[in-house]
XYZ file of C-alpha atoms in Angstrom:
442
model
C 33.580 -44.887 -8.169
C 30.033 -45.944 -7.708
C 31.259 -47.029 -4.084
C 31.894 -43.580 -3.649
C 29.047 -42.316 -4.622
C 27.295 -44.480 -1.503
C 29.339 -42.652 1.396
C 28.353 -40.376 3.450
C 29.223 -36.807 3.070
C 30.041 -34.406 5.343
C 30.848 -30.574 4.301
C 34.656 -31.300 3.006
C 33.751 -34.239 1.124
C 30.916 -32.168 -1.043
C 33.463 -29.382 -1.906
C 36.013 -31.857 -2.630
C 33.455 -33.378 -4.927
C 31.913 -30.159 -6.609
C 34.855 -28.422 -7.048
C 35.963 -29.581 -10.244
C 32.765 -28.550 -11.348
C 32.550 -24.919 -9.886
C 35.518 -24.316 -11.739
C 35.091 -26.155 -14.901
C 31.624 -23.740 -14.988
C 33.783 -20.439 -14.185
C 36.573 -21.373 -17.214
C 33.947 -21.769 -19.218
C 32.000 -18.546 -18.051
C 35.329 -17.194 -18.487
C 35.299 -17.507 -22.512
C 32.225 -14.667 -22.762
C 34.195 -12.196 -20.684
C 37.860 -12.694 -22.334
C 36.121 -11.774 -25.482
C 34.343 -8.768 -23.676
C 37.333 -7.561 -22.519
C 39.682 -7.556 -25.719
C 37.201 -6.786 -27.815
C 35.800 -3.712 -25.401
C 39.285 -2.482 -25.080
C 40.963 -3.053 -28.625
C 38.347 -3.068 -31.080
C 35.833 -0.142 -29.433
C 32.722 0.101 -27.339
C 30.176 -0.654 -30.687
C 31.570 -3.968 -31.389
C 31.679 -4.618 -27.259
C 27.832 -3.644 -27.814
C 27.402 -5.832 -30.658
C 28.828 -9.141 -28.604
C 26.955 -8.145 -25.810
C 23.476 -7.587 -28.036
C 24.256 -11.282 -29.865
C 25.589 -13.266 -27.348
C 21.974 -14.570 -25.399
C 21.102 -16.188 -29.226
C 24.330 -18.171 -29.185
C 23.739 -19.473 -25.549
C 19.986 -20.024 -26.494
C 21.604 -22.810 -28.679
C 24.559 -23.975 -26.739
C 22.069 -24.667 -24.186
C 20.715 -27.750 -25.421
C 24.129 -28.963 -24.209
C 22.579 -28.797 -20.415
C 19.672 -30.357 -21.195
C 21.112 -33.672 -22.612
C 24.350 -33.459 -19.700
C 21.821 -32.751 -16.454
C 19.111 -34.788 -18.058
C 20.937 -37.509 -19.285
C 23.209 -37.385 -16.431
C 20.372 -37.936 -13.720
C 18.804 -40.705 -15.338
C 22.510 -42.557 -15.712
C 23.243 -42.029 -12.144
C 19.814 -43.123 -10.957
C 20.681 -46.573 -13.620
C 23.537 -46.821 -11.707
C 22.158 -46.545 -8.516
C 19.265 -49.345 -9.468
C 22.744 -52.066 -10.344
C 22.535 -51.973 -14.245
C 25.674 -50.525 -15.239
C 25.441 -51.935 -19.170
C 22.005 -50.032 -20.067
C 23.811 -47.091 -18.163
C 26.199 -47.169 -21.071
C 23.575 -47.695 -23.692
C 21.384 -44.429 -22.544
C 24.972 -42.267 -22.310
C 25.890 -43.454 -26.082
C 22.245 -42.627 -27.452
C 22.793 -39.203 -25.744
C 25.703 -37.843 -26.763
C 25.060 -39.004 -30.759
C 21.863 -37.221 -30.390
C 23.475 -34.322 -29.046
C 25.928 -34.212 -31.890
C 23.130 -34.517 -34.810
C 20.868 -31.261 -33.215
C 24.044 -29.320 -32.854
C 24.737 -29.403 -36.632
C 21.141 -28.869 -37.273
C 20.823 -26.119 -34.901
C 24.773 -24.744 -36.211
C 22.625 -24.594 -39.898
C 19.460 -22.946 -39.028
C 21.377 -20.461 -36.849
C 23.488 -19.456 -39.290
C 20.792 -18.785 -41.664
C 18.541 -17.378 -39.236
C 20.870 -14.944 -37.401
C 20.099 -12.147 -39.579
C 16.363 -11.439 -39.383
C 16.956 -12.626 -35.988
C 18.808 -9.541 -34.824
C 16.987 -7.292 -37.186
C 13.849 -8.129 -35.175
C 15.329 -7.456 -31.915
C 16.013 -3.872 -33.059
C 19.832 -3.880 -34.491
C 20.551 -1.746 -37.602
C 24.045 -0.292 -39.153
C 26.755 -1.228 -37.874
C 25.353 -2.928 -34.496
C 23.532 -5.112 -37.243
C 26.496 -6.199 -38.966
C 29.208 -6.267 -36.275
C 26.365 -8.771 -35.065
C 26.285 -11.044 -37.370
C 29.963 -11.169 -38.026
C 30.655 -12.484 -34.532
C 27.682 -14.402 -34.335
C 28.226 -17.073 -37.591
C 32.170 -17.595 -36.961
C 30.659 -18.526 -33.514
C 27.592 -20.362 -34.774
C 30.215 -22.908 -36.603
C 31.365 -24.173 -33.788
C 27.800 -24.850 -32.042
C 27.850 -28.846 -32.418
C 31.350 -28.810 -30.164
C 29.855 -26.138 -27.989
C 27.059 -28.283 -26.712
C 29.267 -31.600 -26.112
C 31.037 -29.178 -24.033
C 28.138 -28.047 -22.116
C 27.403 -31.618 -22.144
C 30.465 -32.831 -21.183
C 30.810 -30.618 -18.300
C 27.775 -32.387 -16.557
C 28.717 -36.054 -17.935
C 31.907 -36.321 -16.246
C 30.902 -35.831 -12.952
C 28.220 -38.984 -13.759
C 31.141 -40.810 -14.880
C 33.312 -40.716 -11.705
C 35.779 -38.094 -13.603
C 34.977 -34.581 -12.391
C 38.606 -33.606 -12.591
C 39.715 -35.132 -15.893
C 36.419 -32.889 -17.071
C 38.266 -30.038 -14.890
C 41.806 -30.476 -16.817
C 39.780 -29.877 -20.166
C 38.250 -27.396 -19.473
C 41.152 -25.351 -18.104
C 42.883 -26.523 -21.553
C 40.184 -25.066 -23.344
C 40.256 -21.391 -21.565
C 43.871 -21.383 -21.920
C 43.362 -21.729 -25.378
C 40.828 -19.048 -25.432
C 42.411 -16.204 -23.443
C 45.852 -16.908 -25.961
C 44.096 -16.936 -29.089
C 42.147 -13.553 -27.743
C 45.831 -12.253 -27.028
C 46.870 -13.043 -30.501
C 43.897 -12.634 -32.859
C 42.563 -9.680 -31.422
C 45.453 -7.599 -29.397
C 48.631 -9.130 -31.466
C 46.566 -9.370 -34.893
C 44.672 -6.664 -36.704
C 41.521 -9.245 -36.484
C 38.611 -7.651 -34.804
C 35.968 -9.172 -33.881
C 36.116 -11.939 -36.722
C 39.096 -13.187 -33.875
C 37.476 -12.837 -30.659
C 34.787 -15.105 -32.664
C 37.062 -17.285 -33.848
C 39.135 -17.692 -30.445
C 36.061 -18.877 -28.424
C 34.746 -21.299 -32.082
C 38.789 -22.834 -31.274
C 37.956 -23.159 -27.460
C 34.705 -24.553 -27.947
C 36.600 -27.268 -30.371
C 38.522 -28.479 -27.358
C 35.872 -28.689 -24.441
C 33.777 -30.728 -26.704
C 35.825 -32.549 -29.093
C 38.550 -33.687 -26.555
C 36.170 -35.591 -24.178
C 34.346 -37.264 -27.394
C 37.467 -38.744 -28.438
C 38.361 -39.631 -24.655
C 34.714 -41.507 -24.273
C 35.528 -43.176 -27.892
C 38.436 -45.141 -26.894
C 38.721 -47.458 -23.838
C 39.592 -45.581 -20.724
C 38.834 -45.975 -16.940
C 36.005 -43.876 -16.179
C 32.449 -45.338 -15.550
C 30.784 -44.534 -18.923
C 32.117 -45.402 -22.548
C 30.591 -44.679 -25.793
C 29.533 -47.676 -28.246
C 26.855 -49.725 -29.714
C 23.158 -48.258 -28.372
C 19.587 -48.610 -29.782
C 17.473 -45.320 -30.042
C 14.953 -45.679 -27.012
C 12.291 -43.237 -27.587
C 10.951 -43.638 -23.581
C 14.394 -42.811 -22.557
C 15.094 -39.478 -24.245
C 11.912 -37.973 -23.484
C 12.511 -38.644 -19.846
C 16.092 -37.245 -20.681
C 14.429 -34.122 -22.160
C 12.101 -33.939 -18.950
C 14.681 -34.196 -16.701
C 16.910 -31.644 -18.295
C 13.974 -29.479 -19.528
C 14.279 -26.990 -16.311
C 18.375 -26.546 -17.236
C 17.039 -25.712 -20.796
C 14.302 -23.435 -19.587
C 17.000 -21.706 -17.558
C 19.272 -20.975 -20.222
C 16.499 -19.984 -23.143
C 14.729 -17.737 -20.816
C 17.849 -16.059 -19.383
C 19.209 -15.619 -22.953
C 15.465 -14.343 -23.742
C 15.197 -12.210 -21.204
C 18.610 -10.636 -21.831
C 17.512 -9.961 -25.304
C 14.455 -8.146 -23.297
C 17.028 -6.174 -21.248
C 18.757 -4.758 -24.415
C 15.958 -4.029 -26.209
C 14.936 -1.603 -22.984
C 18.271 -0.771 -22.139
C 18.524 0.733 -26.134
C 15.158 2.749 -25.295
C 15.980 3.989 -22.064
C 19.527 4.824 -22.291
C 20.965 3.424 -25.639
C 23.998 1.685 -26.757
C 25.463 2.359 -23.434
C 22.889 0.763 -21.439
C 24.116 -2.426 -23.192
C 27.803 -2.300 -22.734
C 27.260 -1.190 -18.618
C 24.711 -4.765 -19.231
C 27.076 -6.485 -20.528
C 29.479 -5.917 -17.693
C 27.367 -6.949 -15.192
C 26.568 -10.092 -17.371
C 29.442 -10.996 -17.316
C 30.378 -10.849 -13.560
C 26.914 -12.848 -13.362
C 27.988 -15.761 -15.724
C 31.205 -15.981 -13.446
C 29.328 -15.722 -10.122
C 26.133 -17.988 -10.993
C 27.899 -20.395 -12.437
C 29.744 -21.320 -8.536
C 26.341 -22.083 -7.916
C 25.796 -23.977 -11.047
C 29.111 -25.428 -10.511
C 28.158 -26.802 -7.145
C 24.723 -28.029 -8.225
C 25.874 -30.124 -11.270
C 28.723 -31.684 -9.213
C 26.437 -32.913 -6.171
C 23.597 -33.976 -8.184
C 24.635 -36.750 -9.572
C 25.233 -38.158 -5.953
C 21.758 -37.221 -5.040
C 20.886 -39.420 -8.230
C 22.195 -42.317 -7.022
C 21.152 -42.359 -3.429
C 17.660 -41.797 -5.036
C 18.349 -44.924 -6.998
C 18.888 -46.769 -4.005
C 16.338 -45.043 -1.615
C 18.964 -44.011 0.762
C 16.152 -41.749 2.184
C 18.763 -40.328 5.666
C 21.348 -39.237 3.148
C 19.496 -37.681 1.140
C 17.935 -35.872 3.715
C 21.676 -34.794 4.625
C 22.710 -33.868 1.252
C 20.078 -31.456 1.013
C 20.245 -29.838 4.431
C 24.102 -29.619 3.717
C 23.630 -27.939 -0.287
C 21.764 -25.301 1.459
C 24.279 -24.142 3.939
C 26.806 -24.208 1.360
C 24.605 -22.350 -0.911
C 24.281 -19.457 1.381
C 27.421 -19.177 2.758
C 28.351 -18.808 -1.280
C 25.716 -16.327 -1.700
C 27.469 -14.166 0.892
C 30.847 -14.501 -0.306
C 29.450 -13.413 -3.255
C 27.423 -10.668 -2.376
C 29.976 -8.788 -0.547
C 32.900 -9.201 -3.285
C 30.500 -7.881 -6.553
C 29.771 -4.929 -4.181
C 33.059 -4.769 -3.071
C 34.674 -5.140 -6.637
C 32.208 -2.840 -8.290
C 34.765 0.209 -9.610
C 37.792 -2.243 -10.128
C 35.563 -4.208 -12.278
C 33.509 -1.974 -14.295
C 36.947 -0.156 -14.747
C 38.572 -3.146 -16.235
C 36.203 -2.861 -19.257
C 35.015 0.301 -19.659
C 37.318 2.832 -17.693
C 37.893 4.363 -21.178
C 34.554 6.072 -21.243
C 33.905 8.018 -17.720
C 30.101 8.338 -18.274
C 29.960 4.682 -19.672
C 31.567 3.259 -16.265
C 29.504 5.848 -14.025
C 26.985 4.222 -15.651
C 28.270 0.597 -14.834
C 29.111 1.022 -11.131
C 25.881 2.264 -10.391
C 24.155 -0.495 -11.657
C 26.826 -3.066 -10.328
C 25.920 -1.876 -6.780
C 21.808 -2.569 -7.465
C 23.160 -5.605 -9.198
C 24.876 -7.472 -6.531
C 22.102 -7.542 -4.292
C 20.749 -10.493 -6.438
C 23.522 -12.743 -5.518
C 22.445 -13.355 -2.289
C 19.145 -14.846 -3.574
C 19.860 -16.269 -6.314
C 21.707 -19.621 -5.426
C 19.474 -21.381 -3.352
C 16.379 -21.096 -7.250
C 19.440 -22.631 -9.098
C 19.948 -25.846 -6.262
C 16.472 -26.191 -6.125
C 15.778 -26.876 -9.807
C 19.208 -28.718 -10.215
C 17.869 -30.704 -6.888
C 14.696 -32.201 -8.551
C 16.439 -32.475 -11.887
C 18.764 -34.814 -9.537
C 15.560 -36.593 -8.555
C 14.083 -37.154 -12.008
C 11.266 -34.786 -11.619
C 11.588 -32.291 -14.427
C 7.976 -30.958 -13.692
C 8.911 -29.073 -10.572
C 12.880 -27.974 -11.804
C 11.293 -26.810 -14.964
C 8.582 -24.988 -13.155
C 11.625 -23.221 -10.625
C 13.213 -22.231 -13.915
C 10.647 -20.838 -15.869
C 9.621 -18.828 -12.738
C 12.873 -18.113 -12.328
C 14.455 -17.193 -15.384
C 11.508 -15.832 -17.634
C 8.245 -15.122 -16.027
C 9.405 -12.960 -12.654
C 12.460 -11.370 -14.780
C 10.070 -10.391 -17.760
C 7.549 -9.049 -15.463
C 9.910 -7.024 -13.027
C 11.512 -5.842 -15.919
C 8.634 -4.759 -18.111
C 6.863 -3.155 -14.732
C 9.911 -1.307 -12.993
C 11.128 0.980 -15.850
C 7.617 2.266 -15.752
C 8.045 3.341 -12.372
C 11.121 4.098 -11.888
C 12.616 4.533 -15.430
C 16.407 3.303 -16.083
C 16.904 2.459 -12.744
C 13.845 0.072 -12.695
C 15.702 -2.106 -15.185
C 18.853 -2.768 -12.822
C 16.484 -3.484 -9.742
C 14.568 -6.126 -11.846
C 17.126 -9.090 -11.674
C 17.103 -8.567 -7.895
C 13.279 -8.633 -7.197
C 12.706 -11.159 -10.055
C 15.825 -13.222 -8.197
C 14.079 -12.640 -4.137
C 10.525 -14.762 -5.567
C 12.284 -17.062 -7.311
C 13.971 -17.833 -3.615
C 10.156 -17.996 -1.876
C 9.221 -20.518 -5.137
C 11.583 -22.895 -4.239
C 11.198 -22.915 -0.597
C 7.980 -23.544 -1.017
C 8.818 -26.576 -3.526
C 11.367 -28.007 -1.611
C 8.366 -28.300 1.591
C 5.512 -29.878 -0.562
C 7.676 -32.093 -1.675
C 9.541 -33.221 1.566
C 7.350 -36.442 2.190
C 7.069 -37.936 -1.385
C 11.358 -38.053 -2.071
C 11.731 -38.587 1.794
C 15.034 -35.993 2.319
């Protein structure tokens, strides 16, 4: 496979390779908005509020995941790429048992912690509790959530993107039946929307451990490894923009509802969490398509293959804004079908939504090309510069638009933030990807 990984690509060879990824990143996007949809529809619009009002704490932990798979999986590839296969092994078996020991530290703390957590953020009654309920069946299952998050980045590294595909379909199969059953079929609330995704969860991350355990034909294996304290930080750098990403989007959601439930209330959440949801699916093409190329962009690092490189980049951009088109044009398109899906119940609730779907989608065609760019210098072990793109990105344009706009323009200042926050983030990494031309040499 690592032959592979030293051909040229041309534009049907990269979407051959990345997508297993894209969709392995969709299915798994896919879990948040099966739960959405029962619980929106079968249980009420509260609880729907509640998920929606929990959900960026639980992906503020899952996220770690990311870190150790695009941080980890960057510094394999580039071991790879430098002829030293063995210590390739070593750094993928002290990653993953790390990974394992802060999930059940982190599953702990947030169970504990959930509480004051949401009190803080402005929940009380029933939002409060409904809350909490979803959030600690959920919290249970955080150690297997991050080996899946993990996972999903790893296999690529490890030459089997589509074996990593296969488990992840396996896993929201699982999901959307269990939904069916525990929430539709049985009288279980949200207690089985929770548990349905903690089930799911159990399969995208406990499958692939057991998988890497036992002998098998991929490039990476798990076994003996010696802690190498040099090696995780850079691990940590690497991944540290992917991390950044994921905390400040699940931060600045938080934000978003704790505006939304000034300006317009509970509904200004649930219309949210539609159009979160239709972002998780969308973004995560992008993300999809960044984790699968990078660790090609890894290895030709590794070996200096300065003219490919150069090509792989040139290439990732097309592609990147040819998706950002595609995508554009079908969340604008799909605006009423969509918001009607989950919340044509309530007339004023999916007025509400399509309005703010049709602002929404204008971020799409921007967005992409901030999420290659920081995956792009994750690929080439500088975590300085993705982490920088990210916390741009992801926390310091989106708190800023969306902290300044309401004051101008009121409710509809919050659905133009993602958009303007989205259009710098774009001019960032342009200017990135310039200033560093020269020193990487693509």
């Amino acid at each position: 496979m690592t032959a592979s990984f030293e051909s040229h690509f041309n534009y049907q060879r990269l979407l051959r390779l990345t997508f297993p990824s894209v969709i392995m990143l969709v299915f798994t996007s896919i879990y948040g908005v099966v739960d959405g949809f029962f619980v929106s529809n079968f249980v009420g619009k509260a609880p729907f509020a509640a998920v929606n009002f929990i959900m960026p704490f639980l992906m503020i932990l899952g996220s770690l995941g990311f870190m150790f798979g695009t941080g980890g999986g960057a510094l394999i590839a580039k071991t790879m790429g430098e002829g030293n296969p063995q210590r390739a092994n070593r750094l993928f078996s002290m990653i993953i048992y790390t990974s394992i020991f802060c999930g059940i530290l982190l599953a702990a703390l947030g169970i504990f912690c959930i509480r004051p957590f949401a009190s803080a953020l402005g929940a009380q009654g029933a939002l409060l509790e409904d809350s909490i309920r979803y959030g600690r069946i959920i919290l249970a299952a955080i150690p297997a959530y991050i080996l899946q998050y993990e996972f999903q980045c790893l296999f690529a590294t490890a030459g089997k993107a589509k074996l990593g595909l296969y488990v992840t379909i396996a896993a929201g199969l699982t999901n959307m039946a269990l939904d069916a059953l525990f929430v539709a079929v049985l009288p279980w609330g949200l207690e089985g929307a929770a548990a349905a995704t903690a089930i799911s969860q159990c399969v995208g991350g406990i499958v692939p451990l057991l998988y890497f355990s036992r002998p098998n034909s991929s490039l990476l294996a798990l076994g003996r490894t010696e802690f190498c304290g040099k090696s995780l930080q850079q691990v940590v750098l690497n991944g540290s923009s992917e991390l950044m990403s994921n905390i400040s989007m699940s931060v600045v959601n938080m934000l978003y509802n704790v505006q939304l439930l000034a300006y317009i209330g509970e509904d200004g959440i649930a219309a949210y969490g539609v159009l979160m949801y239709v972002n998780l699916v969308f973004q995560a093409i992008f993300i999809g398509y960044s984790v699968g190329v990078a660790p090609v962009i890894s290895y030709q690092y590794g070996a200096q293959n300065h003219q490919e490189l150069q090509s792989l980049r040139k290439k990732s951009l097309m592609l990147i804004g040819i998706f950002a088109v595609l995508m554009f044009s079908a969340a604008y398109l799909l605006a009423r079908p969509l918001s009607r899906i989950f919340v044509g119940y309530d007339d004023a609730l999916f007025r509400l939504t399509v309005q703010a779907f049709f602002v929404f989608s204008f971020s799409f065609l921007c967005s992409g090309f901030a999420i290659f760019g920081s995956s792009f210098f994750t690929a080439l072990n500088d975590g300085l510069v993705s982490a920088a793109i990210s916390f741009l990105r992801t926390l310091i344009f989106q708190v800023a638009a969306v902290l300044l706009f309401p004051l101008l323009w009121g409710a509809e200042g919050i659905w133009f933030s993602v958009t303007a926050a989205e259009i710098m983030a774009m001019l960032v990494t342009v200017c990135f990807l310039k200033a560093k031309q020269k020193r990487y040499g693509y």
